[in-house]
PDB file of C-alpha atoms and ligand atoms in Angstrom:
ATOM      1  CA  UNK A   1     119.475 121.502  11.947  1.00 84.00           C
ATOM      2  CA  UNK A   2     116.502 120.294   9.931  1.00 89.00           C
ATOM      3  CA  UNK A   3     112.972 121.298  10.809  1.00 93.00           C
ATOM      4  CA  UNK A   4     109.759 119.658   9.629  1.00 94.00           C
ATOM      5  CA  UNK A   5     106.078 120.043  10.496  1.00 95.00           C
ATOM      6  CA  UNK A   6     104.347 116.711  11.048  1.00 94.00           C
ATOM      7  CA  UNK A   7     101.021 115.423  12.385  1.00 95.00           C
ATOM      8  CA  UNK A   8     100.984 114.800  16.140  1.00 94.00           C
ATOM      9  CA  UNK A   9     100.634 111.073  16.974  1.00 90.00           C
ATOM     10  CA  UNK A  10      99.228 111.951  20.420  1.00 92.00           C
ATOM     11  CA  UNK A  11      96.525 114.598  19.845  1.00 96.00           C
ATOM     12  CA  UNK A  12      96.146 113.852  16.095  1.00 94.00           C
ATOM     13  CA  UNK A  13      96.278 117.548  15.135  1.00 94.00           C
ATOM     14  CA  UNK A  14      97.604 117.936  11.593  1.00 95.00           C
ATOM     15  CA  UNK A  15     100.997 119.589  11.050  1.00 95.00           C
ATOM     16  CA  UNK A  16     101.255 120.942  14.585  1.00 96.00           C
ATOM     17  CA  UNK A  17     104.371 119.057  15.593  1.00 96.00           C
ATOM     18  CA  UNK A  18     107.875 120.393  15.058  1.00 96.00           C
ATOM     19  CA  UNK A  19     110.329 117.633  14.228  1.00 95.00           C
ATOM     20  CA  UNK A  20     113.912 118.807  14.600  1.00 94.00           C
ATOM     21  CA  UNK A  21     116.879 116.655  13.667  1.00 94.00           C
ATOM     22  CA  UNK A  22     120.573 117.343  13.963  1.00 93.00           C
ATOM     23  CA  UNK A  23     123.578 115.173  13.186  1.00 93.00           C
ATOM     24  CA  UNK A  24     126.920 115.432  14.920  1.00 91.00           C
ATOM     25  CA  UNK A  25     130.203 113.582  14.706  1.00 91.00           C
ATOM     26  CA  UNK A  26     131.325 112.426  18.175  1.00 88.00           C
ATOM     27  CA  UNK A  27     135.082 111.682  18.370  1.00 84.00           C
ATOM     28  CA  UNK A  28     135.949 107.981  18.982  1.00 82.00           C
ATOM     29  CA  UNK A  29     132.277 107.043  18.703  1.00 87.00           C
ATOM     30  CA  UNK A  30     130.743 107.960  15.359  1.00 89.00           C
ATOM     31  CA  UNK A  31     128.037 110.026  13.783  1.00 92.00           C
ATOM     32  CA  UNK A  32     124.898 110.521  15.833  1.00 92.00           C
ATOM     33  CA  UNK A  33     121.483 111.937  15.038  1.00 93.00           C
ATOM     34  CA  UNK A  34     119.582 113.845  17.700  1.00 92.00           C
ATOM     35  CA  UNK A  35     115.867 114.352  17.255  1.00 92.00           C
ATOM     36  CA  UNK A  36     113.324 116.456  19.105  1.00 92.00           C
ATOM     37  CA  UNK A  37     109.573 116.170  18.614  1.00 93.00           C
ATOM     38  CA  UNK A  38     107.479 118.985  20.059  1.00 95.00           C
ATOM     39  CA  UNK A  39     103.729 119.390  19.640  1.00 96.00           C
ATOM     40  CA  UNK A  40     102.502 122.990  19.677  1.00 96.00           C
ATOM     41  CA  UNK A  41      98.961 121.825  20.324  1.00 96.00           C
ATOM     42  CA  UNK A  42      99.144 119.322  23.217  1.00 96.00           C
ATOM     43  CA  UNK A  43     102.690 119.959  24.424  1.00 95.00           C
ATOM     44  CA  UNK A  44     103.900 116.385  23.844  1.00 93.00           C
ATOM     45  CA  UNK A  45     107.686 116.296  23.737  1.00 91.00           C
ATOM     46  CA  UNK A  46     110.057 113.484  22.871  1.00 89.00           C
ATOM     47  CA  UNK A  47     113.804 113.452  22.378  1.00 88.00           C
ATOM     48  CA  UNK A  48     116.069 110.699  21.158  1.00 88.00           C
ATOM     49  CA  UNK A  49     119.539 110.126  19.876  1.00 91.00           C
ATOM     50  CA  UNK A  50     120.750 107.321  17.626  1.00 89.00           C
ATOM     51  CA  UNK A  51     124.169 106.369  16.402  1.00 88.00           C
ATOM     52  CA  UNK A  52     124.196 106.011  12.639  1.00 88.00           C
ATOM     53  CA  UNK A  53     126.764 103.206  12.742  1.00 86.00           C
ATOM     54  CA  UNK A  54     126.310  99.541  13.631  1.00 83.00           C
ATOM     55  CA  UNK A  55     127.694  98.896  17.124  1.00 89.00           C
ATOM     56  CA  UNK A  56     128.290  95.984  19.494  1.00 92.00           C
ATOM     57  CA  UNK A  57     126.537  95.620  22.895  1.00 95.00           C
ATOM     58  CA  UNK A  58     128.539  97.715  25.307  1.00 96.00           C
ATOM     59  CA  UNK A  59     129.060  98.592  28.955  1.00 97.00           C
ATOM     60  CA  UNK A  60     130.764 101.803  30.069  1.00 98.00           C
ATOM     61  CA  UNK A  61     131.627 102.646  33.649  1.00 98.00           C
ATOM     62  CA  UNK A  62     133.256 105.741  35.058  1.00 98.00           C
ATOM     63  CA  UNK A  63     134.200 106.663  38.597  1.00 98.00           C
ATOM     64  CA  UNK A  64     132.738 110.157  38.890  1.00 97.00           C
ATOM     65  CA  UNK A  65     134.976 112.870  40.314  1.00 95.00           C
ATOM     66  CA  UNK A  66     134.732 116.642  40.263  1.00 94.00           C
ATOM     67  CA  UNK A  67     137.025 117.029  37.248  1.00 95.00           C
ATOM     68  CA  UNK A  68     135.055 114.397  35.312  1.00 97.00           C
ATOM     69  CA  UNK A  69     131.628 116.053  35.496  1.00 97.00           C
ATOM     70  CA  UNK A  70     132.011 117.531  32.036  1.00 96.00           C
ATOM     71  CA  UNK A  71     132.766 114.173  30.355  1.00 96.00           C
ATOM     72  CA  UNK A  72     130.550 113.810  27.297  1.00 95.00           C
ATOM     73  CA  UNK A  73     127.691 111.294  27.504  1.00 96.00           C
ATOM     74  CA  UNK A  74     125.515 109.931  24.711  1.00 95.00           C
ATOM     75  CA  UNK A  75     122.582 108.000  26.163  1.00 94.00           C
ATOM     76  CA  UNK A  76     120.261 106.276  23.713  1.00 91.00           C
ATOM     77  CA  UNK A  77     116.687 105.229  24.369  1.00 88.00           C
ATOM     78  CA  UNK A  78     117.787 101.586  24.718  1.00 88.00           C
ATOM     79  CA  UNK A  79     120.381 102.223  27.454  1.00 94.00           C
ATOM     80  CA  UNK A  80     120.195 101.393  31.161  1.00 95.00           C
ATOM     81  CA  UNK A  81     121.918 103.964  33.387  1.00 96.00           C
ATOM     82  CA  UNK A  82     122.753 103.065  36.960  1.00 96.00           C
ATOM     83  CA  UNK A  83     124.576 104.281  40.068  1.00 96.00           C
ATOM     84  CA  UNK A  84     124.801 101.054  42.116  1.00 95.00           C
ATOM     85  CA  UNK A  85     126.234 102.789  45.217  1.00 95.00           C
ATOM     86  CA  UNK A  86     123.071 104.888  45.506  1.00 94.00           C
ATOM     87  CA  UNK A  87     120.702 102.121  44.396  1.00 93.00           C
ATOM     88  CA  UNK A  88     119.665 104.129  41.354  1.00 94.00           C
ATOM     89  CA  UNK A  89     118.783 102.663  37.981  1.00 93.00           C
ATOM     90  CA  UNK A  90     116.932 104.054  34.970  1.00 91.00           C
ATOM     91  CA  UNK A  91     115.786 101.362  32.564  1.00 91.00           C
ATOM     92  CA  UNK A  92     114.510 101.847  29.023  1.00 88.00           C
ATOM     93  CA  UNK A  93     110.759 102.075  28.614  1.00 80.00           C
ATOM     94  CA  UNK A  94     108.205 103.613  26.261  1.00 74.00           C
ATOM     95  CA  UNK A  95     108.794 106.980  27.974  1.00 74.00           C
ATOM     96  CA  UNK A  96     112.570 106.833  28.202  1.00 77.00           C
ATOM     97  CA  UNK A  97     114.483 109.417  26.263  1.00 83.00           C
ATOM     98  CA  UNK A  98     117.786 109.508  24.524  1.00 90.00           C
ATOM     99  CA  UNK A  99     120.029 112.501  25.002  1.00 92.00           C
ATOM    100  CA  UNK A 100     123.472 113.999  24.489  1.00 92.00           C
ATOM    101  CA  UNK A 101     124.810 115.532  27.686  1.00 95.00           C
ATOM    102  CA  UNK A 102     127.635 115.170  30.195  1.00 97.00           C
ATOM    103  CA  UNK A 103     128.079 113.411  33.556  1.00 98.00           C
ATOM    104  CA  UNK A 104     126.683 116.416  35.408  1.00 97.00           C
ATOM    105  CA  UNK A 105     123.606 116.328  33.168  1.00 97.00           C
ATOM    106  CA  UNK A 106     123.114 112.634  33.992  1.00 97.00           C
ATOM    107  CA  UNK A 107     123.284 113.414  37.735  1.00 97.00           C
ATOM    108  CA  UNK A 108     120.822 116.260  37.244  1.00 96.00           C
ATOM    109  CA  UNK A 109     118.395 113.879  35.519  1.00 94.00           C
ATOM    110  CA  UNK A 110     118.692 111.442  38.445  1.00 94.00           C
ATOM    111  CA  UNK A 111     117.956 114.323  40.838  1.00 95.00           C
ATOM    112  CA  UNK A 112     114.875 115.198  38.801  1.00 93.00           C
ATOM    113  CA  UNK A 113     113.685 111.577  38.782  1.00 90.00           C
ATOM    114  CA  UNK A 114     114.149 111.158  42.549  1.00 92.00           C
ATOM    115  CA  UNK A 115     112.351 114.452  43.183  1.00 92.00           C
ATOM    116  CA  UNK A 116     109.414 113.354  41.028  1.00 90.00           C
ATOM    117  CA  UNK A 117     109.283 109.991  42.821  1.00 88.00           C
ATOM    118  CA  UNK A 118     109.331 111.737  46.219  1.00 89.00           C
ATOM    119  CA  UNK A 119     106.328 113.832  45.254  1.00 88.00           C
ATOM    120  CA  UNK A 120     104.379 110.673  44.477  1.00 88.00           C
ATOM    121  CA  UNK A 121     105.044 108.821  47.729  1.00 84.00           C
ATOM    122  CA  UNK A 122     103.904 109.793  51.170  1.00 81.00           C
ATOM    123  CA  UNK A 123     105.263 107.186  53.542  1.00 88.00           C
ATOM    124  CA  UNK A 124     107.852 108.567  55.901  1.00 89.00           C
ATOM    125  CA  UNK A 125     110.517 105.896  55.353  1.00 89.00           C
ATOM    126  CA  UNK A 126     110.633 106.225  51.547  1.00 87.00           C
ATOM    127  CA  UNK A 127     110.714 110.005  51.848  1.00 88.00           C
ATOM    128  CA  UNK A 128     113.688 109.848  54.212  1.00 91.00           C
ATOM    129  CA  UNK A 129     115.456 107.480  51.844  1.00 91.00           C
ATOM    130  CA  UNK A 130     114.662 109.810  48.942  1.00 92.00           C
ATOM    131  CA  UNK A 131     116.144 112.871  50.614  1.00 93.00           C
ATOM    132  CA  UNK A 132     119.230 110.857  51.596  1.00 95.00           C
ATOM    133  CA  UNK A 133     119.738 109.967  47.909  1.00 95.00           C
ATOM    134  CA  UNK A 134     119.197 113.637  46.971  1.00 96.00           C
ATOM    135  CA  UNK A 135     121.905 114.681  49.463  1.00 97.00           C
ATOM    136  CA  UNK A 136     124.267 112.082  48.030  1.00 97.00           C
ATOM    137  CA  UNK A 137     123.654 113.224  44.453  1.00 97.00           C
ATOM    138  CA  UNK A 138     124.353 116.798  45.521  1.00 97.00           C
ATOM    139  CA  UNK A 139     127.638 115.709  47.151  1.00 97.00           C
ATOM    140  CA  UNK A 140     128.650 113.920  43.957  1.00 97.00           C
ATOM    141  CA  UNK A 141     127.927 117.058  41.911  1.00 96.00           C
ATOM    142  CA  UNK A 142     130.101 119.237  44.112  1.00 94.00           C
ATOM    143  CA  UNK A 143     132.890 116.673  44.188  1.00 93.00           C
ATOM    144  CA  UNK A 144     132.595 115.674  47.849  1.00 95.00           C
ATOM    145  CA  UNK A 145     131.593 112.129  47.016  1.00 96.00           C
ATOM    146  CA  UNK A 146     132.659 109.744  44.279  1.00 96.00           C
ATOM    147  CA  UNK A 147     130.377 107.097  42.770  1.00 97.00           C
ATOM    148  CA  UNK A 148     130.449 104.870  39.721  1.00 98.00           C
ATOM    149  CA  UNK A 149     128.106 105.571  36.818  1.00 98.00           C
ATOM    150  CA  UNK A 150     127.363 102.629  34.530  1.00 98.00           C
ATOM    151  CA  UNK A 151     125.741 102.749  31.101  1.00 97.00           C
ATOM    152  CA  UNK A 152     124.764  99.451  29.498  1.00 97.00           C
ATOM    153  CA  UNK A 153     123.425  99.413  25.966  1.00 95.00           C
ATOM    154  CA  UNK A 154     122.551  96.164  24.146  1.00 93.00           C
ATOM    155  CA  UNK A 155     122.617  98.081  20.852  1.00 91.00           C
ATOM    156  CA  UNK A 156     125.893  99.889  21.523  1.00 93.00           C
ATOM    157  CA  UNK A 157     124.234 103.237  20.861  1.00 92.00           C
ATOM    158  CA  UNK A 158     125.556 104.930  23.999  1.00 94.00           C
ATOM    159  CA  UNK A 159     128.907 106.347  25.000  1.00 94.00           C
ATOM    160  CA  UNK A 160     130.901 108.001  27.793  1.00 97.00           C
ATOM    161  CA  UNK A 161     133.914 109.994  26.594  1.00 95.00           C
ATOM    162  CA  UNK A 162     136.689 110.056  29.185  1.00 95.00           C
ATOM    163  CA  UNK A 163     140.292 108.722  29.228  1.00 95.00           C
ATOM    164  CA  UNK A 164     139.550 106.811  32.465  1.00 97.00           C
ATOM    165  CA  UNK A 165     136.338 105.207  31.294  1.00 97.00           C
ATOM    166  CA  UNK A 166     136.154 101.415  31.455  1.00 97.00           C
ATOM    167  CA  UNK A 167     134.628  99.993  28.307  1.00 96.00           C
ATOM    168  CA  UNK A 168     133.844  96.376  27.561  1.00 97.00           C
ATOM    169  CA  UNK A 169     131.437  94.313  25.522  1.00 96.00           C
ATOM    170  CA  UNK A 170     128.319  93.068  27.322  1.00 95.00           C
ATOM    171  CA  UNK A 171     128.151  89.307  28.022  1.00 93.00           C
ATOM    172  CA  UNK A 172     125.178  87.449  26.488  1.00 91.00           C
ATOM    173  CA  UNK A 173     123.823  86.700  29.990  1.00 91.00           C
ATOM    174  CA  UNK A 174     124.053  90.389  30.892  1.00 93.00           C
ATOM    175  CA  UNK A 175     122.144  91.351  27.755  1.00 91.00           C
ATOM    176  CA  UNK A 176     119.349  88.951  28.744  1.00 89.00           C
ATOM    177  CA  UNK A 177     118.954  90.845  32.041  1.00 88.00           C
ATOM    178  CA  UNK A 178     118.606  94.224  30.343  1.00 89.00           C
ATOM    179  CA  UNK A 179     115.385  95.823  29.246  1.00 84.00           C
ATOM    180  CA  UNK A 180     115.444  97.264  25.741  1.00 75.00           C
ATOM    181  CA  UNK A 181     112.405  99.536  25.901  1.00 63.00           C
ATOM    182  CA  UNK A 182     110.660  97.610  23.144  1.00 59.00           C
ATOM    183  CA  UNK A 183     107.447  95.647  23.656  1.00 46.00           C
ATOM    184  CA  UNK A 184     107.759  91.870  23.927  1.00 41.00           C
ATOM    185  CA  UNK A 185     105.833  91.134  20.758  1.00 40.00           C
ATOM    186  CA  UNK A 186     108.328  93.181  18.759  1.00 39.00           C
ATOM    187  CA  UNK A 187     111.170  91.082  20.123  1.00 39.00           C
ATOM    188  CA  UNK A 188     109.320  87.909  19.160  1.00 39.00           C
ATOM    189  CA  UNK A 189     108.891  89.198  15.635  1.00 39.00           C
ATOM    190  CA  UNK A 190     112.626  89.653  15.254  1.00 39.00           C
ATOM    191  CA  UNK A 191     113.163  85.936  15.906  1.00 36.00           C
TER     192      UNK A 191
HETATM  193 ZN1   ZN B   1      99.813 116.979  20.001  1.00 82.22          ZN
END
């Protein structure tokens, strides 16, 4: 683990931000670097994970069952994570984070996101729908319900480690549909 003190890009305070980086070799995937930025002045926090090897656009899907909750997951900032059966999808954006976790951790993050969304809405119908999704996520976590989790990453920086995982390359038309989390002008510059 490497630790550095850097200036905070958010509150501009000099040398108040801890930048931690850690590399790890993930079997069948490659070497990854996890980073955590944490400002001691304003509390800004950002985490990301990148694979240090060049990868092809990829789509992983896994039918989630009780004995698969501990399957390792690497989710980069550029990945879209979805559970179509529950109508859930997290797309990359300026605030999206990369992380190393497992299937249970992914479900937990979805629970957190739905909870946050429910606190922001006050119409009855959306609330009901929200608590239905929460119940479903709970059932998946205790193994009473099985759903498919899909991770799509145009940069191939993400990974689900399980013998039953379905892995294939993303089609060009699928890649076009995916958000990357980068601003449009940056994409134009690349071309
Ligand atoms: Zn700060």
